[in-house]
Amino acid sequence: MKTKKIPMRMCLGCGEMKPKKELVRVVKSKEGEISLDLTGKKAGRGAYICRSPECLKKARKARRFEKSFACRISDEIYDSMEEELGNECE
């Protein structure tokens, strides 16, 4: 029997390769709206991050989301993502 391949993605915070299901997807829609995608099914360009707030802070400090999405991200968007991630982890 053939084993199923597990899709791997890299966390933008810590840089570790992890199974896709263990990570949270951050999406930039066609309208330019950036948000957390906890279901992993929203349409748009995606980037992945661990479920820990520390990884989000590392990615924010290094501006990795801005490089991935090729746009400027405001502090309010980062703050709302931190709040959502904090609520999701609890």
Coordinates of N, CA, C and O in Angstrom, one line a residue:
M1 N 0.8 -1.2 0.0 CA 0.0 0.0 0.0 C 0.9 1.2 0.0 O 1.9 1.3 0.7
K2 N 0.5 2.2 -0.8 CA 1.3 3.4 -1.0 C 1.1 4.4 0.2 O -0.1 4.6 0.6
T3 N 2.1 5.0 0.8 CA 2.0 5.9 1.9 C 1.6 7.3 1.3 O 2.1 7.7 0.3
K4 N 0.7 8.0 2.0 CA 0.3 9.3 1.6 C 1.4 10.3 1.9 O 1.9 10.4 3.0
K5 N 1.6 11.2 0.9 CA 2.6 12.2 1.1 C 2.1 13.4 2.0 O 0.9 13.8 1.7
I6 N 2.8 13.8 3.0 CA 2.4 14.9 3.8 C 3.0 16.2 3.3 O 4.2 16.3 3.2
P7 N 2.1 17.2 2.9 CA 2.6 18.4 2.4 C 3.3 19.2 3.5 O 2.8 19.3 4.6
M8 N 4.5 19.7 3.2 CA 5.3 20.4 4.2 C 5.4 21.9 3.8 O 5.4 22.2 2.6
R9 N 5.4 22.8 4.8 CA 5.5 24.2 4.5 C 6.5 24.8 5.5 O 6.6 24.3 6.6
M10 N 7.1 26.0 5.2 CA 8.0 26.6 6.1 C 7.4 27.7 6.8 O 6.6 28.5 6.3
C11 N 7.6 27.8 8.1 CA 7.1 28.8 9.0 C 8.0 30.1 8.7 O 9.2 30.0 8.7
L12 N 7.3 31.2 8.5 CA 8.1 32.5 8.3 C 8.7 33.0 9.5 O 9.6 33.8 9.5
G13 N 8.3 32.5 10.7 CA 8.9 33.0 12.0 C 10.1 32.3 12.3 O 11.2 32.9 12.4
C14 N 10.1 31.0 12.5 CA 11.2 30.2 12.9 C 12.0 29.6 11.8 O 13.1 29.1 12.0
G15 N 11.4 29.5 10.6 CA 12.1 28.9 9.4 C 12.1 27.4 9.4 O 12.7 26.8 8.5
E16 N 11.3 26.7 10.3 CA 11.3 25.3 10.3 C 10.3 24.8 9.3 O 9.2 25.4 9.1
M17 N 10.6 23.6 8.6 CA 9.6 23.0 7.8 C 8.7 22.1 8.7 O 9.3 21.3 9.4
K18 N 7.4 22.2 8.5 CA 6.5 21.5 9.3 C 5.3 21.0 8.4 O 5.1 21.6 7.4
P19 N 4.6 20.0 8.9 CA 3.4 19.6 8.1 C 2.4 20.8 8.0 O 2.2 21.5 9.0
K20 N 1.8 20.9 6.9 CA 0.9 22.0 6.6 C -0.2 22.1 7.6 O -0.6 23.2 8.0
K21 N -0.7 21.0 8.1 CA -1.8 21.0 9.1 C -1.4 21.6 10.5 O -2.3 22.1 11.2
E22 N -0.2 21.6 10.8 CA 0.3 22.2 12.1 C 0.5 23.7 12.0 O 0.6 24.3 13.0
L23 N 0.4 24.3 10.8 CA 0.6 25.7 10.7 C -0.6 26.5 10.4 O -1.7 25.9 10.0
V24 N -0.6 27.8 10.6 CA -1.7 28.7 10.3 C -1.4 29.4 9.0 O -0.2 29.9 8.9
R25 N -2.3 29.6 8.1 CA -2.1 30.2 6.9 C -2.5 31.7 7.0 O -3.5 32.0 7.6
V26 N -1.7 32.6 6.5 CA -2.0 34.0 6.4 C -2.2 34.3 4.9 O -1.4 33.9 4.1
V27 N -3.3 35.0 4.6 CA -3.7 35.2 3.2 C -3.8 36.6 2.8 O -4.3 37.5 3.6
K28 N -3.3 36.9 1.6 CA -3.5 38.2 1.0 C -4.5 38.0 -0.1 O -4.2 37.3 -1.1
S29 N -5.7 38.6 0.0 CA -6.7 38.4 -1.0 C -6.5 39.3 -2.2 O -5.5 40.2 -2.2
K30 N -7.2 39.2 -3.3 CA -7.1 40.0 -4.5 C -7.3 41.5 -4.2 O -6.7 42.3 -4.9
E31 N -8.1 41.8 -3.2 CA -8.4 43.2 -2.8 C -7.3 43.8 -2.0 O -7.3 44.9 -1.7
G32 N -6.3 42.9 -1.6 CA -5.2 43.4 -0.8 C -5.4 43.2 0.7 O -4.6 43.7 1.5
E33 N -6.5 42.6 1.1 CA -6.8 42.4 2.5 C -5.9 41.2 3.1 O -5.9 40.2 2.5
I34 N -5.3 41.4 4.2 CA -4.5 40.4 4.8 C -5.1 39.9 6.1 O -5.5 40.7 6.9
S35 N -5.3 38.6 6.2 CA -5.9 38.0 7.4 C -5.5 36.6 7.6 O -4.8 36.0 6.8
L36 N -5.8 36.1 8.9 CA -5.5 34.7 9.2 C -6.5 33.8 8.6 O -7.7 34.2 8.5
D37 N -6.1 32.7 8.1 CA -7.0 31.7 7.5 C -6.9 30.4 8.3 O -6.0 29.6 8.0
L38 N -7.7 30.3 9.3 CA -7.6 29.1 10.2 C -8.1 27.9 9.5 O -7.8 26.8 9.9
T39 N -9.0 28.0 8.4 CA -9.5 26.9 7.7 C -8.5 26.4 6.6 O -8.5 25.2 6.3
G40 N -7.7 27.3 6.1 CA -6.8 27.0 5.0 C -7.4 26.9 3.7 O -6.8 26.3 2.7
K41 N -8.6 27.5 3.5 CA -9.3 27.4 2.2 C -9.6 28.7 1.6 O -10.2 28.7 0.5
K42 N -9.2 29.8 2.2 CA -9.5 31.1 1.6 C -8.7 31.3 0.3 O -7.6 30.8 0.2
A43 N -9.3 32.1 -0.6 CA -8.6 32.3 -1.9 C -7.6 33.4 -1.7 O -7.8 34.4 -1.0
G44 N -6.5 33.3 -2.4 CA -5.4 34.3 -2.3 C -4.1 33.7 -2.1 O -3.9 32.5 -2.0
R45 N -3.1 34.6 -2.1 CA -1.7 34.3 -1.8 C -1.5 33.9 -0.4 O -1.9 34.7 0.5
G46 N -0.9 32.8 -0.1 CA -0.7 32.3 1.3 C 0.7 32.3 1.8 O 1.6 32.0 1.0
A47 N 0.9 32.5 3.0 CA 2.1 32.3 3.7 C 1.8 31.6 5.0 O 0.7 31.7 5.6
Y48 N 2.7 30.8 5.6 CA 2.4 30.0 6.7 C 3.3 30.4 7.9 O 4.4 30.9 7.8
I49 N 2.7 30.2 9.1 CA 3.3 30.5 10.4 C 2.9 29.5 11.4 O 1.8 29.0 11.4
C50 N 3.8 29.3 12.4 CA 3.4 28.4 13.5 C 2.3 29.0 14.3 O 2.0 30.2 14.2
R51 N 1.7 28.2 15.2 CA 0.6 28.7 16.0 C 1.0 29.4 17.2 O 0.2 29.8 18.0
S52 N 2.3 29.7 17.4 CA 2.8 30.4 18.5 C 3.0 31.9 18.2 O 3.4 32.3 17.1
P53 N 2.6 32.7 19.2 CA 2.8 34.2 19.0 C 4.2 34.6 18.8 O 4.5 35.6 18.2
E54 N 5.2 33.8 19.3 CA 6.6 34.2 19.2 C 7.0 34.2 17.7 O 7.7 35.0 17.3
C55 N 6.5 33.2 17.0 CA 6.8 33.1 15.5 C 6.2 34.3 14.8 O 6.9 34.8 13.9
L56 N 5.0 34.7 15.2 CA 4.4 35.9 14.5 C 5.3 37.1 14.8 O 5.5 37.9 13.9
K57 N 5.8 37.3 16.0 CA 6.6 38.4 16.4 C 7.9 38.4 15.6 O 8.4 39.4 15.1
K58 N 8.5 37.2 15.4 CA 9.8 37.1 14.7 C 9.5 37.5 13.2 O 10.3 38.2 12.6
A59 N 8.5 37.0 12.6 CA 8.1 37.3 11.2 C 7.8 38.8 11.0 O 8.2 39.4 10.0
R60 N 7.2 39.4 12.0 CA 6.8 40.8 12.0 C 8.1 41.6 12.0 O 8.3 42.6 11.3
K61 N 9.0 41.3 12.9 CA 10.3 42.0 13.1 C 11.1 42.0 11.9 O 11.7 43.0 11.5
A62 N 11.2 40.8 11.2 CA 12.0 40.6 10.0 C 11.3 41.0 8.7 O 11.8 40.9 7.7
R63 N 10.0 41.5 8.9 CA 9.2 41.9 7.7 C 9.0 40.8 6.7 O 9.0 41.0 5.5
R64 N 8.9 39.6 7.1 CA 8.8 38.4 6.2 C 7.5 38.4 5.5 O 7.4 38.0 4.3
F65 N 6.4 38.8 6.1 CA 5.1 38.8 5.4 C 5.1 39.9 4.3 O 4.6 39.7 3.2
E66 N 5.7 41.0 4.6 CA 5.8 42.1 3.6 C 6.6 41.6 2.4 O 6.3 42.0 1.3
K67 N 7.7 40.9 2.6 CA 8.4 40.4 1.5 C 7.7 39.3 0.7 O 7.7 39.3 -0.5
S68 N 6.9 38.5 1.5 CA 6.2 37.4 0.8 C 5.0 37.9 0.0 O 4.8 37.4 -1.1
F69 N 4.4 39.0 0.5 CA 3.2 39.5 -0.2 C 3.5 40.7 -1.0 O 2.6 41.2 -1.7
A70 N 4.7 41.2 -1.0 CA 5.2 42.4 -1.8 C 4.3 43.6 -1.5 O 3.9 44.3 -2.5
C71 N 4.0 43.9 -0.3 CA 3.3 45.1 0.1 C 3.6 45.5 1.5 O 4.1 44.7 2.3
R72 N 3.2 46.7 1.9 CA 3.4 47.2 3.2 C 2.2 46.7 4.1 O 1.0 46.8 3.6
I73 N 2.5 46.3 5.3 CA 1.4 45.8 6.2 C 1.4 46.7 7.4 O 2.4 46.9 8.0
S74 N 0.2 47.3 7.7 CA 0.1 48.2 8.8 C 0.2 47.5 10.2 O -0.1 46.3 10.3
D75 N 0.5 48.2 11.2 CA 0.6 47.7 12.6 C -0.8 47.2 13.1 O -0.8 46.2 13.8
E76 N -1.9 47.8 12.6 CA -3.2 47.3 13.0 C -3.5 45.9 12.6 O -4.1 45.1 13.3
I77 N -3.0 45.6 11.4 CA -3.2 44.2 10.8 C -2.4 43.2 11.6 O -2.9 42.2 12.0
Y78 N -1.2 43.6 11.9 CA -0.4 42.7 12.8 C -1.0 42.5 14.2 O -1.0 41.4 14.7
D79 N -1.5 43.6 14.7 CA -2.1 43.5 16.1 C -3.3 42.6 16.0 O -3.6 41.8 16.9
S80 N -4.2 42.7 15.0 CA -5.4 41.9 14.9 C -5.0 40.4 14.7 O -5.6 39.5 15.3
M81 N -3.9 40.2 13.9 CA -3.5 38.8 13.7 C -2.9 38.2 15.0 O -3.2 37.1 15.4
E82 N -2.2 39.0 15.8 CA -1.7 38.6 17.1 C -2.9 38.2 18.1 O -2.8 37.2 18.7
E83 N -3.9 39.1 18.0 CA -5.1 38.8 18.9 C -5.8 37.5 18.5 O -6.2 36.7 19.3
E84 N -6.0 37.4 17.2 CA -6.7 36.2 16.7 C -5.9 34.9 17.0 O -6.4 33.9 17.4
L85 N -4.6 35.0 16.8 CA -3.7 33.8 17.1 C -3.7 33.5 18.6 O -3.7 32.3 18.9
G86 N -3.7 34.5 19.4 CA -3.7 34.3 20.8 C -5.0 33.7 21.3 O -5.1 32.8 22.1
N87 N -6.2 34.1 20.7 CA -7.5 33.5 21.0 C -7.6 32.1 20.5 O -8.2 31.2 21.1
E88 N -7.0 31.8 19.3 CA -7.0 30.5 18.7 C -6.2 29.5 19.5 O -6.5 28.3 19.6
C89 N -5.1 29.9 20.1 CA -4.2 29.0 20.9 C -4.8 28.6 22.2 O -4.4 27.6 22.8
E90 N -5.7 29.5 22.8 CA -6.2 29.2 24.1 C -7.2 28.1 24.1 O -7.8 27.6 23.2

